[in-house]
C-alpha cells in the first residue's frame, strides 16, 4: 500500500485546512487509516483514524470537536478537515494505514510522506 498526503500550508490561528491522503496499491489489508502529527522536538502522535470498512471514526482528545476525518472510497482518499487551528497544531502531518485500529495506534503501519502545517498566531 502507498499513501500520498497533501494539503498542508501556512494559515493563521482560527483558520481551517483540509488534508488529503490518497491510498493506493494493495489496500485490502489496510482497514484502518489515520492521521498522525509530529511537532519539532516531540514524538509522533495520533490525531484521528477511521475504519475503511464500516466507517467508524476515532480521535485524540486534542482533535475532538475541531477535526473531522472522513473518506471517499470512490477516490481512495481520506481527508482530515481541521478547524479552529492554533499554534499548537503546527506540525508535520502524516497519514498511515494499518491492518487494525490497534496496529494503527501502536504505529505498526505503512506511512506516507508528511505534509507541513504551520499555524501563525
PDB file of C-alpha atoms in Angstrom:
ATOM      1  CA  UNK A   1       0.000   0.000   0.000  1.00  0.00           C
ATOM      2  CA  UNK A   2       1.166   3.537  -0.742  1.00  0.00           C
ATOM      3  CA  UNK A   3      -0.055   6.768   0.799  1.00  0.00           C
ATOM      4  CA  UNK A   4       0.312  10.294  -0.512  1.00  0.00           C
ATOM      5  CA  UNK A   5      -0.601  13.176   1.771  1.00  0.00           C
ATOM      6  CA  UNK A   6      -1.208  16.733   0.635  1.00  0.00           C
ATOM      7  CA  UNK A   7      -2.952  19.931   1.622  1.00  0.00           C
ATOM      8  CA  UNK A   8      -0.635  21.386   4.213  1.00  0.00           C
ATOM      9  CA  UNK A   9       0.306  25.030   4.297  1.00  0.00           C
ATOM     10  CA  UNK A  10       0.678  28.215   6.285  1.00  0.00           C
ATOM     11  CA  UNK A  11      -2.508  29.502   7.885  1.00  0.00           C
ATOM     12  CA  UNK A  12      -3.462  31.905  10.636  1.00  0.00           C
ATOM     13  CA  UNK A  13      -4.848  30.984  14.007  1.00  0.00           C
ATOM     14  CA  UNK A  14      -8.570  30.309  13.754  1.00  0.00           C
ATOM     15  CA  UNK A  15      -8.375  29.232  10.120  1.00  0.00           C
ATOM     16  CA  UNK A  16      -9.387  25.891   8.650  1.00  0.00           C
ATOM     17  CA  UNK A  17      -7.451  23.499   6.458  1.00  0.00           C
ATOM     18  CA  UNK A  18      -8.198  20.178   4.788  1.00  0.00           C
ATOM     19  CA  UNK A  19      -5.585  17.496   4.350  1.00  0.00           C
ATOM     20  CA  UNK A  20      -5.955  14.682   1.829  1.00  0.00           C
ATOM     21  CA  UNK A  21      -4.382  11.240   1.723  1.00  0.00           C
ATOM     22  CA  UNK A  22      -4.636   9.076  -1.364  1.00  0.00           C
ATOM     23  CA  UNK A  23      -4.370   5.382  -0.544  1.00  0.00           C
ATOM     24  CA  UNK A  24      -3.278   3.138  -3.390  1.00  0.00           C
ATOM     25  CA  UNK A  25      -1.867  -0.291  -4.082  1.00  0.00           C
ATOM     26  CA  UNK A  26      -2.864  -3.421  -2.203  1.00  0.00           C
ATOM     27  CA  UNK A  27      -5.249  -1.852   0.279  1.00  0.00           C
ATOM     28  CA  UNK A  28      -7.345  -4.884   1.197  1.00  0.00           C
ATOM     29  CA  UNK A  29      -5.493  -5.499   4.463  1.00  0.00           C
ATOM     30  CA  UNK A  30      -5.332  -1.819   5.401  1.00  0.00           C
ATOM     31  CA  UNK A  31      -8.689  -1.370   7.066  1.00  0.00           C
ATOM     32  CA  UNK A  32      -7.559   1.325   9.500  1.00  0.00           C
ATOM     33  CA  UNK A  33      -6.347   4.628   8.100  1.00  0.00           C
ATOM     34  CA  UNK A  34      -5.433   7.637  10.137  1.00  0.00           C
ATOM     35  CA  UNK A  35      -3.539  10.831  10.657  1.00  0.00           C
ATOM     36  CA  UNK A  36      -0.619  11.488  12.964  1.00  0.00           C
ATOM     37  CA  UNK A  37       1.431  14.593  13.540  1.00  0.00           C
ATOM     38  CA  UNK A  38       4.900  15.392  14.734  1.00  0.00           C
ATOM     39  CA  UNK A  39       5.927  18.779  16.047  1.00  0.00           C
ATOM     40  CA  UNK A  40       9.594  19.767  16.323  1.00  0.00           C
ATOM     41  CA  UNK A  41      11.244  18.027  19.250  1.00  0.00           C
ATOM     42  CA  UNK A  42       8.188  15.927  20.002  1.00  0.00           C
ATOM     43  CA  UNK A  43       7.153  12.365  19.325  1.00  0.00           C
ATOM     44  CA  UNK A  44       4.754  11.493  16.564  1.00  0.00           C
ATOM     45  CA  UNK A  45       1.242  11.467  17.988  1.00  0.00           C
ATOM     46  CA  UNK A  46      -2.064  10.054  16.851  1.00  0.00           C
ATOM     47  CA  UNK A  47      -4.664  12.585  15.690  1.00  0.00           C
ATOM     48  CA  UNK A  48      -7.591  10.749  14.092  1.00  0.00           C
ATOM     49  CA  UNK A  49      -8.451   7.480  12.397  1.00  0.00           C
ATOM     50  CA  UNK A  50     -11.204   5.612  10.673  1.00  0.00           C
ATOM     51  CA  UNK A  51     -12.103   2.135   9.582  1.00  0.00           C
ATOM     52  CA  UNK A  52     -12.472   1.902   5.814  1.00  0.00           C
ATOM     53  CA  UNK A  53     -14.973  -0.916   6.207  1.00  0.00           C
ATOM     54  CA  UNK A  54     -17.702   0.296   8.470  1.00  0.00           C
ATOM     55  CA  UNK A  55     -16.705   3.939   8.672  1.00  0.00           C
ATOM     56  CA  UNK A  56     -16.129   4.166  12.423  1.00  0.00           C
ATOM     57  CA  UNK A  57     -14.022   7.136  13.420  1.00  0.00           C
ATOM     58  CA  UNK A  58     -11.918   7.884  16.472  1.00  0.00           C
ATOM     59  CA  UNK A  59      -9.988  10.913  17.648  1.00  0.00           C
ATOM     60  CA  UNK A  60      -7.321  12.067  20.020  1.00  0.00           C
ATOM     61  CA  UNK A  61      -8.617  14.388  22.712  1.00  0.00           C
ATOM     62  CA  UNK A  62      -6.763  17.285  21.090  1.00  0.00           C
ATOM     63  CA  UNK A  63      -8.732  16.765  17.869  1.00  0.00           C
ATOM     64  CA  UNK A  64     -12.216  16.168  19.206  1.00  0.00           C
ATOM     65  CA  UNK A  65     -14.632  18.926  18.269  1.00  0.00           C
ATOM     66  CA  UNK A  66     -12.193  20.605  15.864  1.00  0.00           C
ATOM     67  CA  UNK A  67     -11.047  17.942  13.394  1.00  0.00           C
ATOM     68  CA  UNK A  68     -13.131  15.603  11.288  1.00  0.00           C
ATOM     69  CA  UNK A  69     -11.766  12.566   9.471  1.00  0.00           C
ATOM     70  CA  UNK A  70     -13.680  11.205   6.508  1.00  0.00           C
ATOM     71  CA  UNK A  71     -13.164   9.134   3.412  1.00  0.00           C
ATOM     72  CA  UNK A  72     -14.280   8.985  -0.180  1.00  0.00           C
ATOM     73  CA  UNK A  73     -13.903   5.371  -1.179  1.00  0.00           C
ATOM     74  CA  UNK A  74     -14.573   6.174  -4.835  1.00  0.00           C
ATOM     75  CA  UNK A  75     -11.395   8.245  -4.793  1.00  0.00           C
ATOM     76  CA  UNK A  76      -9.476   6.066  -2.313  1.00  0.00           C
ATOM     77  CA  UNK A  77      -8.895   9.242  -0.345  1.00  0.00           C
ATOM     78  CA  UNK A  78      -9.021  10.001   3.352  1.00  0.00           C
ATOM     79  CA  UNK A  79      -9.465  13.579   4.497  1.00  0.00           C
ATOM     80  CA  UNK A  80      -8.731  15.471   7.679  1.00  0.00           C
ATOM     81  CA  UNK A  81     -10.773  18.638   7.970  1.00  0.00           C
ATOM     82  CA  UNK A  82      -9.194  20.855  10.593  1.00  0.00           C
ATOM     83  CA  UNK A  83     -10.837  23.955  12.025  1.00  0.00           C
ATOM     84  CA  UNK A  84     -10.101  26.490  14.738  1.00  0.00           C
ATOM     85  CA  UNK A  85      -6.408  25.873  14.212  1.00  0.00           C
ATOM     86  CA  UNK A  86      -3.947  27.210  16.734  1.00  0.00           C
ATOM     87  CA  UNK A  87      -0.190  27.378  17.043  1.00  0.00           C
ATOM     88  CA  UNK A  88      -0.104  24.055  18.921  1.00  0.00           C
ATOM     89  CA  UNK A  89      -1.384  22.358  15.769  1.00  0.00           C
ATOM     90  CA  UNK A  90       1.806  23.266  13.923  1.00  0.00           C
ATOM     91  CA  UNK A  91       3.455  20.010  12.884  1.00  0.00           C
ATOM     92  CA  UNK A  92       4.204  17.688  10.032  1.00  0.00           C
ATOM     93  CA  UNK A  93       1.087  15.632   9.438  1.00  0.00           C
ATOM     94  CA  UNK A  94       1.380  12.041   8.263  1.00  0.00           C
ATOM     95  CA  UNK A  95      -1.230   9.620   7.057  1.00  0.00           C
ATOM     96  CA  UNK A  96      -0.854   5.944   7.848  1.00  0.00           C
ATOM     97  CA  UNK A  97      -2.593   2.684   7.079  1.00  0.00           C
ATOM     98  CA  UNK A  98      -2.701  -0.456   9.170  1.00  0.00           C
ATOM     99  CA  UNK A  99      -4.493  -3.757   9.404  1.00  0.00           C
ATOM    100  CA  UNK A 100      -6.352  -2.856  12.585  1.00  0.00           C
ATOM    101  CA  UNK A 101      -7.070   0.087  14.865  1.00  0.00           C
ATOM    102  CA  UNK A 102      -4.769  -1.431  17.479  1.00  0.00           C
ATOM    103  CA  UNK A 103      -1.931  -1.645  14.971  1.00  0.00           C
ATOM    104  CA  UNK A 104      -2.594   1.892  13.789  1.00  0.00           C
ATOM    105  CA  UNK A 105      -2.485   3.422  17.233  1.00  0.00           C
ATOM    106  CA  UNK A 106       0.623   1.383  18.029  1.00  0.00           C
ATOM    107  CA  UNK A 107       2.149   2.910  14.874  1.00  0.00           C
ATOM    108  CA  UNK A 108       2.519  -0.518  13.294  1.00  0.00           C
ATOM    109  CA  UNK A 109       1.590   0.931   9.946  1.00  0.00           C
ATOM    110  CA  UNK A 110       2.598   1.968   6.483  1.00  0.00           C
ATOM    111  CA  UNK A 111       3.395   5.653   6.342  1.00  0.00           C
ATOM    112  CA  UNK A 112       3.117   8.302   3.718  1.00  0.00           C
ATOM    113  CA  UNK A 113       5.341  11.331   3.442  1.00  0.00           C
ATOM    114  CA  UNK A 114       4.272  14.129   5.671  1.00  0.00           C
ATOM    115  CA  UNK A 115       2.748  17.473   4.838  1.00  0.00           C
ATOM    116  CA  UNK A 116       3.692  20.560   6.837  1.00  0.00           C
ATOM    117  CA  UNK A 117       1.007  22.546   8.616  1.00  0.00           C
ATOM    118  CA  UNK A 118       2.098  25.844  10.128  1.00  0.00           C
ATOM    119  CA  UNK A 119      -0.298  27.980  12.117  1.00  0.00           C
ATOM    120  CA  UNK A 120       0.764  31.532  12.812  1.00  0.00           C
ATOM    121  CA  UNK A 121      -0.613  33.293  15.852  1.00  0.00           C
TER     122      UNK A 121
END
